[in-house]
């Protein structure tokens, strides 16, 4: 179905250890009118003959409306409606209700596969955030960025420095981040004494 990608993306990111608070799932609802394929022969011309949840590809192709809803246990996060013909507001409202009713079931399926994000995933990036003096920034970066590029090449981590001296280091593992952090501090002439230094394995850096 069209909205299966929402749940698939959620599972993929949680499996990779991305810090997501909860699962998100998607539900598709379509309407079939009397002019569409498969409509009942006794329906009046132009009338909405059926509202279908989790439609097949054929039903989506002949739909008068494709309504897509995404959400979590906390509520709806996104709605999109593709109207291919005039659709009564009451029908749209009913489609939203049906999609909302199915959402908890879709979320339960996802939670049954993976309860939450993997904290031990080898794919989770590690990062550190700390601060150096503004006057030390140019020493770390070097002429045309030559020094910081060398630090990145040796450590295997990515280094970004804001104008206020805040440094963001991100790498594939803790060793790369620690190496880059030590090299930045050494280049800044600070030894191991960064300000507000904190490293995490959740892909987030918090300035203390």
mmCIF file of N, CA and C in Angstrom, residues 11-151:
data_model
loop_
_atom_site.group_PDB
_atom_site.id
_atom_site.type_symbol
_atom_site.label_atom_id
_atom_site.label_comp_id
_atom_site.label_asym_id
_atom_site.label_seq_id
_atom_site.Cartn_x
_atom_site.Cartn_y
_atom_site.Cartn_z
ATOM 1 N N UNK A 11 10.792 1.419 11.111
ATOM 2 C CA UNK A 11 11.533 0.227 11.506
ATOM 3 C C UNK A 11 13.004 0.336 11.117
ATOM 4 N N UNK A 12 13.263 0.855 9.916
ATOM 5 C CA UNK A 12 14.644 0.970 9.455
ATOM 6 C C UNK A 12 15.451 1.910 10.354
ATOM 7 N N UNK A 13 14.851 3.048 10.713
ATOM 8 C CA UNK A 13 15.572 4.014 11.543
ATOM 9 C C UNK A 13 15.762 3.495 12.969
ATOM 10 N N UNK A 14 14.739 2.836 13.514
ATOM 11 C CA UNK A 14 14.884 2.279 14.855
ATOM 12 C C UNK A 14 15.904 1.156 14.883
ATOM 13 N N UNK A 15 15.937 0.354 13.828
ATOM 14 C CA UNK A 15 16.909 -0.733 13.753
ATOM 15 C C UNK A 15 18.329 -0.177 13.675
ATOM 16 N N UNK A 16 18.465 1.018 13.079
ATOM 17 C CA UNK A 16 19.777 1.649 12.973
ATOM 18 C C UNK A 16 20.150 2.421 14.231
ATOM 19 N N UNK A 17 19.222 2.493 15.200
ATOM 20 C CA UNK A 17 19.519 3.170 16.447
ATOM 21 C C UNK A 17 19.214 4.651 16.458
ATOM 22 N N UNK A 18 18.523 5.146 15.433
ATOM 23 C CA UNK A 18 18.156 6.564 15.398
ATOM 24 C C UNK A 18 17.241 6.866 16.587
ATOM 25 N N UNK A 19 17.519 7.920 17.347
ATOM 26 C CA UNK A 19 16.723 8.216 18.548
ATOM 27 C C UNK A 19 15.318 8.720 18.236
ATOM 28 N N UNK A 20 14.405 7.786 17.985
ATOM 29 C CA UNK A 20 12.997 8.116 17.735
ATOM 30 C C UNK A 20 12.186 7.788 18.981
ATOM 31 N N UNK A 21 11.254 8.660 19.309
ATOM 32 C CA UNK A 21 10.478 8.483 20.532
ATOM 33 C C UNK A 21 9.490 7.327 20.429
ATOM 34 N N UNK A 22 8.930 7.110 19.239
ATOM 35 C CA UNK A 22 7.901 6.074 19.096
ATOM 36 C C UNK A 22 7.720 5.722 17.626
ATOM 37 N N UNK A 23 6.996 4.621 17.391
ATOM 38 C CA UNK A 23 6.703 4.189 16.021
ATOM 39 C C UNK A 23 5.718 5.135 15.352
ATOM 40 N N UNK A 24 5.819 5.218 14.028
ATOM 41 C CA UNK A 24 4.827 5.917 13.205
ATOM 42 C C UNK A 24 4.365 4.948 12.128
ATOM 43 N N UNK A 25 3.077 4.978 11.831
ATOM 44 C CA UNK A 25 2.515 4.092 10.814
ATOM 45 C C UNK A 25 1.636 4.900 9.877
ATOM 46 N N UNK A 26 1.354 4.335 8.728
ATOM 47 C CA UNK A 26 0.504 5.003 7.749
ATOM 48 C C UNK A 26 -0.635 4.111 7.293
ATOM 49 N N UNK A 27 -1.764 4.734 6.963
ATOM 50 C CA UNK A 27 -2.947 4.010 6.486
ATOM 51 C C UNK A 27 -3.482 4.725 5.250
ATOM 52 N N UNK A 28 -3.882 3.956 4.258
ATOM 53 C CA UNK A 28 -4.463 4.505 3.037
ATOM 54 C C UNK A 28 -5.931 4.128 2.936
ATOM 55 N N UNK A 29 -6.765 5.090 2.560
ATOM 56 C CA UNK A 29 -8.196 4.864 2.339
ATOM 57 C C UNK A 29 -8.543 5.431 0.965
ATOM 58 N N UNK A 30 -9.305 4.686 0.179
ATOM 59 C CA UNK A 30 -9.725 5.183 -1.130
ATOM 60 C C UNK A 30 -11.243 5.096 -1.270
ATOM 61 N N UNK A 31 -11.770 5.894 -2.184
ATOM 62 C CA UNK A 31 -13.190 5.797 -2.528
ATOM 63 C C UNK A 31 -13.313 5.309 -3.967
ATOM 64 N N UNK A 32 -14.305 4.511 -4.218
ATOM 65 C CA UNK A 32 -14.618 4.046 -5.565
ATOM 66 C C UNK A 32 -16.002 4.577 -5.907
ATOM 67 N N UNK A 33 -16.094 5.315 -6.993
ATOM 68 C CA UNK A 33 -17.385 5.869 -7.405
ATOM 69 C C UNK A 33 -18.043 4.949 -8.422
ATOM 70 N N UNK A 34 -19.248 5.281 -8.833
ATOM 71 C CA UNK A 34 -19.972 4.462 -9.802
ATOM 72 C C UNK A 34 -19.318 4.496 -11.174
ATOM 73 N N UNK A 35 -18.436 5.469 -11.378
ATOM 74 C CA UNK A 35 -17.733 5.535 -12.653
ATOM 75 C C UNK A 35 -16.425 4.751 -12.611
ATOM 76 N N UNK A 36 -16.064 4.272 -11.412
ATOM 77 C CA UNK A 36 -14.814 3.539 -11.279
ATOM 78 C C UNK A 36 -15.007 2.053 -11.505
ATOM 79 N N UNK A 37 -13.909 1.342 -11.723
ATOM 80 C CA UNK A 37 -13.970 -0.100 -11.934
ATOM 81 C C UNK A 37 -14.401 -0.795 -10.653
ATOM 82 N N UNK A 38 -15.272 -1.784 -10.779
ATOM 83 C CA UNK A 38 -15.672 -2.561 -9.623
ATOM 84 C C UNK A 38 -16.819 -1.967 -8.831
ATOM 85 N N UNK A 39 -17.403 -0.867 -9.277
ATOM 86 C CA UNK A 39 -18.506 -0.256 -8.544
ATOM 87 C C UNK A 39 -19.778 -1.093 -8.710
ATOM 88 N N UNK A 40 -20.645 -1.152 -7.689
ATOM 89 C CA UNK A 40 -21.900 -1.902 -7.786
ATOM 90 C C UNK A 40 -22.780 -1.367 -8.915
ATOM 91 N N UNK A 41 -23.436 -2.253 -9.631
ATOM 92 C CA UNK A 41 -24.256 -1.853 -10.777
ATOM 93 C C UNK A 41 -25.521 -1.120 -10.375
ATOM 94 N N UNK A 42 -25.966 -1.268 -9.104
ATOM 95 C CA UNK A 42 -27.211 -0.633 -8.682
ATOM 96 C C UNK A 42 -26.979 0.748 -8.069
ATOM 97 N N UNK A 43 -25.720 1.251 -8.072
ATOM 98 C CA UNK A 43 -25.442 2.559 -7.495
ATOM 99 C C UNK A 43 -25.762 3.657 -8.497
ATOM 100 N N UNK A 44 -26.189 4.801 -8.009
ATOM 101 C CA UNK A 44 -26.521 5.936 -8.864
ATOM 102 C C UNK A 44 -25.253 6.502 -9.484
ATOM 103 N N UNK A 45 -25.385 7.072 -10.676
ATOM 104 C CA UNK A 45 -24.228 7.608 -11.393
ATOM 105 C C UNK A 45 -23.589 8.755 -10.605
ATOM 106 N N UNK A 46 -22.264 8.730 -10.462
ATOM 107 C CA UNK A 46 -21.559 9.776 -9.740
ATOM 108 C C UNK A 46 -21.544 9.587 -8.240
ATOM 109 N N UNK A 47 -22.163 8.541 -7.746
ATOM 110 C CA UNK A 47 -22.242 8.295 -6.309
ATOM 111 C C UNK A 47 -21.002 7.548 -5.814
ATOM 112 N N UNK A 48 -20.571 7.843 -4.578
ATOM 113 C CA UNK A 48 -19.470 7.088 -3.969
ATOM 114 C C UNK A 48 -20.016 5.720 -3.586
ATOM 115 N N UNK A 49 -19.515 4.695 -4.244
ATOM 116 C CA UNK A 49 -20.048 3.353 -4.048
ATOM 117 C C UNK A 49 -19.381 2.606 -2.909
ATOM 118 N N UNK A 50 -18.115 2.928 -2.620
ATOM 119 C CA UNK A 50 -17.401 2.171 -1.592
ATOM 120 C C UNK A 50 -16.246 2.990 -1.041
ATOM 121 N N UNK A 51 -15.988 2.791 0.257
ATOM 122 C CA UNK A 51 -14.801 3.341 0.905
ATOM 123 C C UNK A 51 -13.953 2.152 1.330
ATOM 124 N N UNK A 52 -12.738 2.086 0.824
ATOM 125 C CA UNK A 52 -11.893 0.911 1.014
ATOM 126 C C UNK A 52 -10.641 1.294 1.796
ATOM 127 N N UNK A 53 -10.375 0.548 2.860
ATOM 128 C CA UNK A 53 -9.168 0.749 3.662
ATOM 129 C C UNK A 53 -8.100 -0.249 3.220
ATOM 130 N N UNK A 54 -6.852 0.205 3.153
ATOM 131 C CA UNK A 54 -5.726 -0.613 2.718
ATOM 132 C C UNK A 54 -6.017 -1.218 1.342
ATOM 133 N N UNK A 55 -6.179 -0.366 0.336
ATOM 134 C CA UNK A 55 -6.598 -0.826 -0.992
ATOM 135 C C UNK A 55 -5.483 -1.535 -1.770
ATOM 136 N N UNK A 56 -5.903 -2.273 -2.783
ATOM 137 C CA UNK A 56 -4.950 -2.894 -3.699
ATOM 138 C C UNK A 56 -4.499 -1.849 -4.721
ATOM 139 N N UNK A 57 -3.512 -2.203 -5.520
ATOM 140 C CA UNK A 57 -3.012 -1.278 -6.541
ATOM 141 C C UNK A 57 -4.099 -0.956 -7.563
ATOM 142 N N UNK A 58 -4.919 -1.937 -7.907
ATOM 143 C CA UNK A 58 -6.010 -1.716 -8.865
ATOM 144 C C UNK A 58 -7.039 -0.751 -8.299
ATOM 145 N N UNK A 59 -7.366 -0.923 -7.033
ATOM 146 C CA UNK A 59 -8.340 -0.034 -6.394
ATOM 147 C C UNK A 59 -7.800 1.392 -6.299
ATOM 148 N N UNK A 60 -6.503 1.542 -6.034
ATOM 149 C CA UNK A 60 -5.900 2.877 -5.991
ATOM 150 C C UNK A 60 -5.944 3.534 -7.367
ATOM 151 N N UNK A 61 -5.736 2.732 -8.399
ATOM 152 C CA UNK A 61 -5.701 3.270 -9.758
ATOM 153 C C UNK A 61 -7.054 3.853 -10.173
ATOM 154 N N UNK A 62 -8.135 3.243 -9.710
ATOM 155 C CA UNK A 62 -9.474 3.680 -10.113
ATOM 156 C C UNK A 62 -10.181 4.499 -9.029
ATOM 157 N N UNK A 63 -9.442 4.912 -8.020
ATOM 158 C CA UNK A 63 -10.058 5.629 -6.903
ATOM 159 C C UNK A 63 -10.437 7.060 -7.277
ATOM 160 N N UNK A 64 -11.535 7.522 -6.696
ATOM 161 C CA UNK A 64 -11.923 8.921 -6.854
ATOM 162 C C UNK A 64 -11.201 9.794 -5.850
ATOM 163 N N UNK A 65 -10.807 9.200 -4.729
ATOM 164 C CA UNK A 65 -10.021 9.893 -3.708
ATOM 165 C C UNK A 65 -9.046 8.914 -3.079
ATOM 166 N N UNK A 66 -7.820 9.364 -2.887
ATOM 167 C CA UNK A 66 -6.844 8.591 -2.131
ATOM 168 C C UNK A 66 -6.492 9.412 -0.899
ATOM 169 N N UNK A 67 -6.876 8.899 0.261
ATOM 170 C CA UNK A 67 -6.654 9.598 1.525
ATOM 171 C C UNK A 67 -5.556 8.874 2.296
ATOM 172 N N UNK A 68 -4.509 9.592 2.645
ATOM 173 C CA UNK A 68 -3.374 8.989 3.336
ATOM 174 C C UNK A 68 -3.181 9.649 4.691
ATOM 175 N N UNK A 69 -3.077 8.822 5.718
ATOM 176 C CA UNK A 69 -2.973 9.324 7.087
ATOM 177 C C UNK A 69 -1.792 8.651 7.775
ATOM 178 N N UNK A 70 -1.012 9.434 8.510
ATOM 179 C CA UNK A 70 0.120 8.898 9.270
ATOM 180 C C UNK A 70 0.021 9.384 10.704
ATOM 181 N N UNK A 71 0.495 8.545 11.641
ATOM 182 C CA UNK A 71 0.424 8.953 13.037
ATOM 183 C C UNK A 71 1.140 7.997 13.959
ATOM 184 N N UNK A 72 1.164 8.358 15.233
ATOM 185 C CA UNK A 72 1.783 7.561 16.286
ATOM 186 C C UNK A 72 0.745 7.294 17.368
ATOM 187 N N UNK A 73 1.178 6.681 18.459
ATOM 188 C CA UNK A 73 0.266 6.471 19.589
ATOM 189 C C UNK A 73 -0.181 7.798 20.204
ATOM 190 N N UNK A 74 0.569 8.846 19.942
ATOM 191 C CA UNK A 74 0.252 10.152 20.531
ATOM 192 C C UNK A 74 -0.703 10.980 19.676
ATOM 193 N N UNK A 75 -0.910 10.574 18.415
ATOM 194 C CA UNK A 75 -1.839 11.330 17.579
ATOM 195 C C UNK A 75 -1.454 11.306 16.107
ATOM 196 N N UNK A 76 -2.201 12.075 15.320
ATOM 197 C CA UNK A 76 -1.991 12.137 13.883
ATOM 198 C C UNK A 76 -0.825 13.075 13.580
ATOM 199 N N UNK A 77 0.072 12.635 12.699
ATOM 200 C CA UNK A 77 1.232 13.452 12.338
ATOM 201 C C UNK A 77 1.167 13.980 10.914
ATOM 202 N N UNK A 78 0.318 13.403 10.073
ATOM 203 C CA UNK A 78 0.225 13.886 8.697
ATOM 204 C C UNK A 78 -0.990 13.349 7.976
ATOM 205 N N UNK A 79 -1.581 14.186 7.127
ATOM 206 C CA UNK A 79 -2.742 13.785 6.318
ATOM 207 C C UNK A 79 -2.569 14.353 4.920
ATOM 208 N N UNK A 80 -2.871 13.543 3.906
ATOM 209 C CA UNK A 80 -2.841 14.004 2.524
ATOM 210 C C UNK A 80 -4.018 13.395 1.771
ATOM 211 N N UNK A 81 -4.694 14.213 0.982
ATOM 212 C CA UNK A 81 -5.831 13.728 0.207
ATOM 213 C C UNK A 81 -5.641 14.074 -1.260
ATOM 214 N N UNK A 82 -5.679 13.061 -2.096
ATOM 215 C CA UNK A 82 -5.609 13.236 -3.545
ATOM 216 C C UNK A 82 -7.026 13.087 -4.089
ATOM 217 N N UNK A 83 -7.663 14.220 -4.412
ATOM 218 C CA UNK A 83 -9.040 14.208 -4.897
ATOM 219 C C UNK A 83 -9.045 14.233 -6.421
ATOM 220 N N UNK A 84 -9.536 13.169 -7.008
ATOM 221 C CA UNK A 84 -9.565 13.061 -8.459
ATOM 222 C C UNK A 84 -10.941 13.398 -9.035
ATOM 223 N N UNK A 85 -11.885 13.571 -8.163
ATOM 224 C CA UNK A 85 -13.254 13.934 -8.549
ATOM 225 C C UNK A 85 -13.920 14.568 -7.334
ATOM 226 N N UNK A 86 -15.048 15.239 -7.508
ATOM 227 C CA UNK A 86 -15.734 15.842 -6.352
ATOM 228 C C UNK A 86 -16.132 14.776 -5.327
ATOM 229 N N UNK A 87 -15.740 14.985 -4.085
ATOM 230 C CA UNK A 87 -16.031 14.043 -3.009
ATOM 231 C C UNK A 87 -16.749 14.785 -1.881
ATOM 232 N N UNK A 88 -17.896 14.260 -1.420
ATOM 233 C CA UNK A 88 -18.615 14.929 -0.316
ATOM 234 C C UNK A 88 -17.757 15.020 0.940
ATOM 235 N N UNK A 89 -17.926 16.101 1.677
ATOM 236 C CA UNK A 89 -17.165 16.286 2.913
ATOM 237 C C UNK A 89 -17.445 15.157 3.900
ATOM 238 N N UNK A 90 -18.677 14.670 3.914
ATOM 239 C CA UNK A 90 -19.025 13.577 4.824
ATOM 240 C C UNK A 90 -18.233 12.307 4.499
ATOM 241 N N UNK A 91 -17.956 12.095 3.216
ATOM 242 C CA UNK A 91 -17.169 10.921 2.811
ATOM 243 C C UNK A 91 -15.716 11.069 3.246
ATOM 244 N N UNK A 92 -15.189 12.273 3.108
ATOM 245 C CA UNK A 92 -13.813 12.524 3.565
ATOM 246 C C UNK A 92 -13.724 12.300 5.067
ATOM 247 N N UNK A 93 -14.733 12.784 5.783
ATOM 248 C CA UNK A 93 -14.752 12.618 7.240
ATOM 249 C C UNK A 93 -14.796 11.138 7.607
ATOM 250 N N UNK A 94 -15.615 10.371 6.909
ATOM 251 C CA UNK A 94 -15.704 8.936 7.187
ATOM 252 C C UNK A 94 -14.393 8.228 6.869
ATOM 253 N N UNK A 95 -13.737 8.659 5.799
ATOM 254 C CA UNK A 95 -12.446 8.069 5.452
ATOM 255 C C UNK A 95 -11.404 8.320 6.528
ATOM 256 N N UNK A 96 -11.409 9.525 7.088
ATOM 257 C CA UNK A 96 -10.480 9.839 8.165
ATOM 258 C C UNK A 96 -10.757 8.987 9.401
ATOM 259 N N UNK A 97 -12.030 8.792 9.703
ATOM 260 C CA UNK A 97 -12.397 7.981 10.866
ATOM 261 C C UNK A 97 -11.931 6.542 10.677
ATOM 262 N N UNK A 98 -12.160 6.001 9.492
ATOM 263 C CA UNK A 98 -11.756 4.616 9.237
ATOM 264 C C UNK A 98 -10.240 4.453 9.291
ATOM 265 N N UNK A 99 -9.531 5.412 8.728
ATOM 266 C CA UNK A 99 -8.072 5.343 8.778
ATOM 267 C C UNK A 99 -7.574 5.453 10.210
ATOM 268 N N UNK A 100 -8.181 6.350 10.981
ATOM 269 C CA UNK A 100 -7.794 6.506 12.381
ATOM 270 C C UNK A 100 -8.076 5.270 13.207
ATOM 271 N N UNK A 101 -9.161 4.581 12.877
ATOM 272 C CA UNK A 101 -9.492 3.351 13.599
ATOM 273 C C UNK A 101 -8.489 2.241 13.331
ATOM 274 N N UNK A 102 -7.906 2.238 12.128
ATOM 275 C CA UNK A 102 -6.965 1.179 11.757
ATOM 276 C C UNK A 102 -5.541 1.476 12.224
ATOM 277 N N UNK A 103 -5.252 2.745 12.505
ATOM 278 C CA UNK A 103 -3.889 3.131 12.863
ATOM 279 C C UNK A 103 -3.329 2.366 14.057
ATOM 280 N N UNK A 104 -4.070 2.196 15.172
ATOM 281 C CA UNK A 104 -3.526 1.427 16.306
ATOM 282 C C UNK A 104 -3.141 0.002 15.934
ATOM 283 N N UNK A 105 -3.912 -0.612 15.045
ATOM 284 C CA UNK A 105 -3.603 -1.979 14.613
ATOM 285 C C UNK A 105 -2.283 -2.006 13.835
ATOM 286 N N UNK A 106 -2.086 -1.003 12.961
ATOM 287 C CA UNK A 106 -0.843 -0.924 12.196
ATOM 288 C C UNK A 106 0.346 -0.688 13.120
ATOM 289 N N UNK A 107 0.159 0.153 14.140
ATOM 290 C CA UNK A 107 1.233 0.418 15.094
ATOM 291 C C UNK A 107 1.570 -0.826 15.906
ATOM 292 N N UNK A 108 0.569 -1.602 16.256
ATOM 293 C CA UNK A 108 0.803 -2.838 17.003
ATOM 294 C C UNK A 108 1.650 -3.819 16.195
ATOM 295 N N UNK A 109 1.407 -3.871 14.889
ATOM 296 C CA UNK A 109 2.199 -4.751 14.026
ATOM 297 C C UNK A 109 3.670 -4.325 14.034
ATOM 298 N N UNK A 110 3.907 -3.020 13.954
ATOM 299 C CA UNK A 110 5.278 -2.519 13.970
ATOM 300 C C UNK A 110 5.950 -2.802 15.305
ATOM 301 N N UNK A 111 5.238 -2.564 16.389
ATOM 302 C CA UNK A 111 5.791 -2.778 17.726
ATOM 303 C C UNK A 111 6.083 -4.249 17.978
ATOM 304 N N UNK A 112 5.331 -5.124 17.299
ATOM 305 C CA UNK A 112 5.585 -6.556 17.427
ATOM 306 C C UNK A 112 6.873 -6.987 16.749
ATOM 307 N N UNK A 113 7.283 -6.220 15.736
ATOM 308 C CA UNK A 113 8.530 -6.523 15.033
ATOM 309 C C UNK A 113 9.732 -5.967 15.792
ATOM 310 N N UNK A 114 9.609 -4.733 16.264
ATOM 311 C CA UNK A 114 10.705 -4.076 16.973
ATOM 312 C C UNK A 114 10.099 -3.119 17.996
ATOM 313 N N UNK A 115 10.298 -3.412 19.275
ATOM 314 C CA UNK A 115 9.640 -2.651 20.337
ATOM 315 C C UNK A 115 10.121 -1.200 20.388
ATOM 316 N N UNK A 116 11.385 -0.978 20.176
ATOM 317 C CA UNK A 116 11.949 0.376 20.214
ATOM 318 C C UNK A 116 13.282 0.390 19.512
ATOM 319 N N UNK A 117 13.920 1.543 19.483
ATOM 320 C CA UNK A 117 15.191 1.640 18.776
ATOM 321 C C UNK A 117 16.266 0.795 19.451
ATOM 322 N N UNK A 118 17.178 0.292 18.652
ATOM 323 C CA UNK A 118 18.273 -0.528 19.158
ATOM 324 C C UNK A 118 19.374 0.371 19.728
ATOM 325 N N UNK A 119 19.655 0.184 21.006
ATOM 326 C CA UNK A 119 20.704 0.993 21.632
ATOM 327 C C UNK A 119 22.092 0.446 21.347
ATOM 328 N N UNK A 120 22.148 -0.844 20.945
ATOM 329 C CA UNK A 120 23.434 -1.475 20.709
ATOM 330 C C UNK A 120 23.778 -1.602 19.231
ATOM 331 N N UNK A 121 23.072 -0.841 18.385
ATOM 332 C CA UNK A 121 23.304 -0.957 16.952
ATOM 333 C C UNK A 121 24.696 -0.439 16.578
ATOM 334 N N UNK A 122 25.430 -1.175 15.753
ATOM 335 C CA UNK A 122 26.754 -0.703 15.321
ATOM 336 C C UNK A 122 26.676 0.469 14.357
ATOM 337 N N UNK A 123 25.449 0.766 13.911
ATOM 338 C CA UNK A 123 25.275 1.846 12.938
ATOM 339 C C UNK A 123 24.966 3.185 13.590
ATOM 340 N N UNK A 124 24.838 3.214 14.921
ATOM 341 C CA UNK A 124 24.521 4.466 15.607
ATOM 342 C C UNK A 124 25.746 5.365 15.637
ATOM 343 N N UNK A 125 25.652 6.564 15.102
ATOM 344 C CA UNK A 125 26.803 7.465 15.154
ATOM 345 C C UNK A 125 27.042 7.978 16.567
ATOM 346 N N UNK A 126 28.288 8.297 16.854
ATOM 347 C CA UNK A 126 28.667 8.854 18.151
ATOM 348 C C UNK A 126 29.046 10.313 17.927
ATOM 349 N N UNK A 127 28.687 11.172 18.869
ATOM 350 C CA UNK A 127 29.016 12.580 18.692
ATOM 351 C C UNK A 127 29.447 13.208 19.998
ATOM 352 N N UNK A 128 30.129 14.321 19.885
ATOM 353 C CA UNK A 128 30.552 15.089 21.048
ATOM 354 C C UNK A 128 30.393 16.567 20.733
ATOM 355 N N UNK A 129 30.030 17.325 21.741
ATOM 356 C CA UNK A 129 29.891 18.768 21.596
ATOM 357 C C UNK A 129 30.675 19.440 22.712
ATOM 358 N N UNK A 130 31.509 20.381 22.369
ATOM 359 C CA UNK A 130 32.268 21.124 23.369
ATOM 360 C C UNK A 130 32.613 22.490 22.790
ATOM 361 N N UNK A 131 33.226 23.333 23.587
ATOM 362 C CA UNK A 131 33.492 24.705 23.170
ATOM 363 C C UNK A 131 34.966 25.063 23.326
ATOM 364 N N UNK A 132 35.478 25.750 22.324
ATOM 365 C CA UNK A 132 36.826 26.304 22.399
ATOM 366 C C UNK A 132 36.704 27.825 22.322
ATOM 367 N N UNK A 133 37.788 28.523 22.624
ATOM 368 C CA UNK A 133 37.755 29.979 22.549
ATOM 369 C C UNK A 133 37.593 30.460 21.119
ATOM 370 N N UNK A 134 36.860 31.572 20.947
ATOM 371 C CA UNK A 134 36.650 32.116 19.610
ATOM 372 C C UNK A 134 37.984 32.451 18.944
ATOM 373 N N UNK A 135 38.928 32.925 19.731
ATOM 374 C CA UNK A 135 40.236 33.276 19.183
ATOM 375 C C UNK A 135 41.074 32.054 18.815
ATOM 376 N N UNK A 136 40.627 30.863 19.248
ATOM 377 C CA UNK A 136 41.350 29.629 18.937
ATOM 378 C C UNK A 136 40.791 28.933 17.702
ATOM 379 N N UNK A 137 39.653 29.424 17.233
ATOM 380 C CA UNK A 137 38.979 28.781 16.107
ATOM 381 C C UNK A 137 39.859 28.736 14.863
ATOM 382 N N UNK A 138 40.523 29.852 14.553
ATOM 383 C CA UNK A 138 41.345 29.911 13.336
ATOM 384 C C UNK A 138 42.538 28.958 13.422
ATOM 385 N N UNK A 139 43.042 28.727 14.631
ATOM 386 C CA UNK A 139 44.168 27.810 14.806
ATOM 387 C C UNK A 139 43.749 26.380 14.482
ATOM 388 N N UNK A 140 42.514 26.036 14.851
ATOM 389 C CA UNK A 140 42.019 24.677 14.587
ATOM 390 C C UNK A 140 41.703 24.498 13.109
ATOM 391 N N UNK A 141 41.075 25.498 12.509
ATOM 392 C CA UNK A 141 40.654 25.375 11.113
ATOM 393 C C UNK A 141 41.842 25.443 10.165
ATOM 394 N N UNK A 142 42.748 26.367 10.418
ATOM 395 C CA UNK A 142 43.910 26.518 9.550
ATOM 396 C C UNK A 142 43.596 27.298 8.288
ATOM 397 N N UNK A 143 44.615 27.557 7.493
ATOM 398 C CA UNK A 143 44.443 28.314 6.249
ATOM 399 C C UNK A 143 43.546 27.559 5.281
ATOM 400 N N UNK A 144 42.463 28.211 4.890
ATOM 401 C CA UNK A 144 41.488 27.627 3.955
ATOM 402 C C UNK A 144 40.992 26.258 4.414
ATOM 403 N N UNK A 145 40.957 26.054 5.721
ATOM 404 C CA UNK A 145 40.436 24.807 6.267
ATOM 405 C C UNK A 145 41.372 23.628 6.186
ATOM 406 N N UNK A 146 42.634 23.881 5.867
ATOM 407 C CA UNK A 146 43.587 22.783 5.666
ATOM 408 C C UNK A 146 43.789 21.966 6.935
ATOM 409 N N UNK A 147 43.865 22.629 8.087
ATOM 410 C CA UNK A 147 44.144 21.914 9.335
ATOM 411 C C UNK A 147 42.975 21.033 9.758
ATOM 412 N N UNK A 148 41.754 21.599 9.719
ATOM 413 C CA UNK A 148 40.606 20.811 10.166
ATOM 414 C C UNK A 148 40.342 19.647 9.215
ATOM 415 N N UNK A 149 40.613 19.834 7.926
ATOM 416 C CA UNK A 149 40.450 18.729 6.973
ATOM 417 C C UNK A 149 41.445 17.612 7.267
ATOM 418 N N UNK A 150 42.648 17.998 7.698
ATOM 419 C CA UNK A 150 43.646 16.998 8.063
ATOM 420 C C UNK A 150 43.209 16.242 9.308
ATOM 421 N N UNK A 151 42.630 16.971 10.274
ATOM 422 C CA UNK A 151 42.135 16.318 11.489
ATOM 423 C C UNK A 151 41.034 15.309 11.150
#
